[in-house]
Coordinates of C-alpha atoms and ligand atoms in Angstrom, one line a residue:
X1 CA 130.6 124.7 94.7
X2 CA 129.0 121.3 95.1
X3 CA 127.4 119.4 97.8
X4 CA 129.6 116.6 99.0
X5 CA 127.6 114.8 101.7
X6 CA 123.9 114.2 102.1
X7 CA 122.1 113.3 105.3
X8 CA 118.4 112.8 105.6
X9 CA 116.2 111.9 108.5
X10 CA 112.6 111.6 109.3
X11 CA 111.2 113.6 112.1
X12 CA 108.6 112.2 114.4
X13 CA 106.9 115.4 115.5
X14 CA 103.2 115.6 116.5
X15 CA 101.6 117.4 113.6
X16 CA 98.1 118.4 114.7
X17 CA 95.4 118.4 111.9
X18 CA 94.1 121.8 113.2
X19 CA 94.2 123.6 109.8
X20 CA 96.2 123.7 106.6
X21 CA 99.8 124.4 107.6
X22 CA 100.1 126.8 104.6
X23 CA 97.0 128.9 104.2
X24 CA 95.3 128.0 107.6
X25 CA 92.1 126.7 106.0
X26 CA 89.9 124.2 107.7
X27 CA 88.1 121.5 105.9
X28 CA 89.5 118.3 104.3
X29 CA 93.2 118.1 104.9
X30 CA 95.8 115.6 103.7
X31 CA 99.1 114.8 105.3
X32 CA 101.9 115.3 102.8
X33 CA 105.6 114.6 103.3
X34 CA 107.5 117.9 103.4
X35 CA 111.3 117.7 102.9
X36 CA 113.0 120.6 104.6
X37 CA 116.6 121.3 103.5
X38 CA 119.6 122.9 105.0
X39 CA 122.7 123.4 102.9
X40 CA 126.0 124.5 104.4
X41 CA 129.1 125.3 102.5
X42 CA 132.7 125.1 103.8
X43 CA 134.7 126.6 101.0
X44 CA 133.9 124.3 98.1
X45 CA 132.4 121.4 100.0
X46 CA 128.8 121.4 101.1
X47 CA 126.6 119.3 103.3
X48 CA 123.0 119.0 102.7
X49 CA 120.6 117.9 105.5
X50 CA 117.0 117.0 104.7
X51 CA 114.5 116.5 107.4
X52 CA 111.1 115.1 106.4
X53 CA 107.9 115.5 108.2
X54 CA 104.2 115.1 107.1
X55 CA 102.1 118.1 107.7
X56 CA 98.4 118.7 106.9
X57 CA 97.6 120.6 103.7
X58 CA 94.4 121.6 102.0
X59 CA 93.9 120.4 98.4
X60 CA 95.0 123.8 96.9
X61 CA 98.2 123.9 99.0
X62 CA 99.4 120.3 99.0
X63 CA 101.7 120.9 95.9
X64 CA 103.6 123.6 97.9
X65 CA 105.0 120.9 100.2
X66 CA 107.8 120.0 97.8
X67 CA 108.6 123.4 96.4
X68 CA 111.8 124.4 98.1
X69 CA 112.2 128.2 98.2
X70 CA 115.1 129.4 96.1
X71 CA 117.9 131.0 97.9
X72 CA 120.2 133.7 96.5
X73 CA 122.5 131.0 95.1
X74 CA 119.7 129.2 93.2
X75 CA 118.3 132.6 92.0
X76 CA 121.8 133.6 90.8
X77 CA 122.1 130.3 88.8
X78 CA 118.6 130.8 87.2
X79 CA 119.7 134.4 86.3
X80 CA 122.9 133.1 84.7
X81 CA 121.0 130.5 82.7
X82 CA 118.4 133.0 81.5
X83 CA 121.2 135.5 80.6
X84 CA 123.0 133.0 78.4
X85 CA 119.7 132.2 76.6
X86 CA 118.7 135.8 76.2
X87 CA 122.2 136.8 75.0
X88 CA 122.1 134.1 72.3
X89 CA 118.6 135.4 71.3
X90 CA 119.7 139.1 71.1
X91 CA 122.8 138.1 69.0
X92 CA 120.6 136.2 66.6
X93 CA 118.0 139.0 66.4
X94 CA 120.6 141.9 66.6
X95 CA 119.8 143.2 63.1
X96 CA 116.2 143.7 63.9
X97 CA 116.6 145.2 67.3
X98 CA 116.4 149.0 68.1
X99 CA 119.7 150.7 67.6
X100 CA 120.4 151.4 71.3
X101 CA 120.0 147.6 72.0
X102 CA 121.9 146.5 68.9
X103 CA 124.9 148.6 70.0
X104 CA 124.9 147.2 73.6
X105 CA 124.0 143.5 73.1
X106 CA 125.6 142.3 76.2
X107 CA 124.1 144.9 78.5
X108 CA 120.7 144.6 76.9
X109 CA 120.9 140.8 77.6
X110 CA 121.8 141.5 81.2
X111 CA 118.9 143.9 81.7
X112 CA 116.4 141.8 79.8
X113 CA 117.2 138.6 81.8
X114 CA 117.1 140.5 85.1
X115 CA 113.5 141.6 84.2
X116 CA 112.6 138.1 83.1
X117 CA 114.0 136.4 86.2
X118 CA 112.3 139.0 88.5
X119 CA 109.1 138.5 86.6
X120 CA 109.4 134.7 86.9
X121 CA 109.7 134.9 90.7
X122 CA 107.0 137.5 91.0
X123 CA 104.5 135.1 89.4
X124 CA 105.2 132.4 92.0
X125 CA 102.1 133.1 94.1
X126 CA 99.7 130.9 96.0
X127 CA 96.1 130.6 94.9
X128 CA 95.0 130.7 98.5
X129 CA 94.6 134.0 100.4
X130 CA 97.3 134.1 103.1
X131 CA 99.1 131.1 101.6
X132 CA 102.5 130.8 100.1
X133 CA 103.5 129.2 96.7
X134 CA 106.6 127.7 98.4
X135 CA 107.0 125.3 101.3
X136 CA 105.2 126.8 104.3
X137 CA 107.8 125.5 106.7
X138 CA 111.6 126.0 106.7
X139 CA 114.4 124.4 108.6
X140 CA 116.1 127.4 110.3
X141 CA 118.8 125.6 112.2
X142 CA 120.0 122.0 112.8
X143 CA 122.8 120.7 115.0
X144 CA 123.8 117.1 114.9
X145 CA 125.4 115.7 118.0
X146 CA 126.8 112.2 117.9
X147 CA 124.4 110.2 115.7
X148 CA 121.3 112.2 116.3
X149 CA 119.7 115.5 115.9
X150 CA 120.6 117.5 119.0
X151 CA 118.7 120.7 118.3
X152 CA 116.7 122.1 115.4
X153 CA 114.5 125.0 114.5
X154 CA 111.5 125.3 112.2
X155 CA 109.8 128.4 111.0
X156 CA 106.2 128.3 109.8
X157 CA 104.6 130.6 107.3
X158 CA 101.3 130.3 109.1
X159 CA 101.2 131.8 112.6
X160 CA 98.1 129.8 113.6
X161 CA 99.7 126.5 112.6
X162 CA 103.0 127.5 114.4
X163 CA 100.9 127.9 117.5
X164 CA 99.3 124.5 117.1
X165 CA 102.7 122.9 116.6
X166 CA 104.1 124.7 119.8
X167 CA 101.2 123.3 121.9
X168 CA 101.5 119.8 120.4
X169 CA 105.3 119.5 120.8
X170 CA 105.7 121.4 124.1
X171 CA 107.9 118.6 125.6
X172 CA 110.5 118.8 122.8
X173 CA 110.5 122.6 123.1
X174 CA 110.9 122.6 126.9
X175 CA 113.8 120.1 126.5
X176 CA 115.5 122.6 124.2
X177 CA 115.6 120.3 121.3
X178 CA 113.0 122.0 119.1
X179 CA 112.5 125.7 118.4
X180 CA 109.5 127.0 116.5
X181 CA 109.5 130.4 115.0
Ligands
ZN1 ZN1 95.9 125.6 102.3

């Protein structure tokens, strides 16, 4: 599968500096561009839509703005990559492995790489209590009508910031253009 067309646009929402949009902390905040992606596949062709908006982040969370959460497809690709490396490693080390592993190199590689991949994703944690390592806002839906964005939805990790966004963008929400989860 590959992505055949890319569309990107800048949103112009009102993004209130009430608190960090990730962990909810008050204090010094910095507005950081947050690219939110939606990828759709039609058989082999895909379209990728990127909507960018600047949200307020605290110093600890600002790096999360660009960390797109891996979907199942990306995780599967990471797993395949890890498996091929681990398989090569167990083949090279086969003579010094325990017998049950040496007899089942391929299955040993599959299990080992599943553990490594799961371990890798388990360590992706935020340093802030209540925060997330990944982007704290996701594009949940987007419909393009004519040349513009007809309707779109955003989901926030932080409920307090979602509330602030709903109050600040009530007009767009009432008009049915924006949904905030
Ligand atoms: Zn924060």
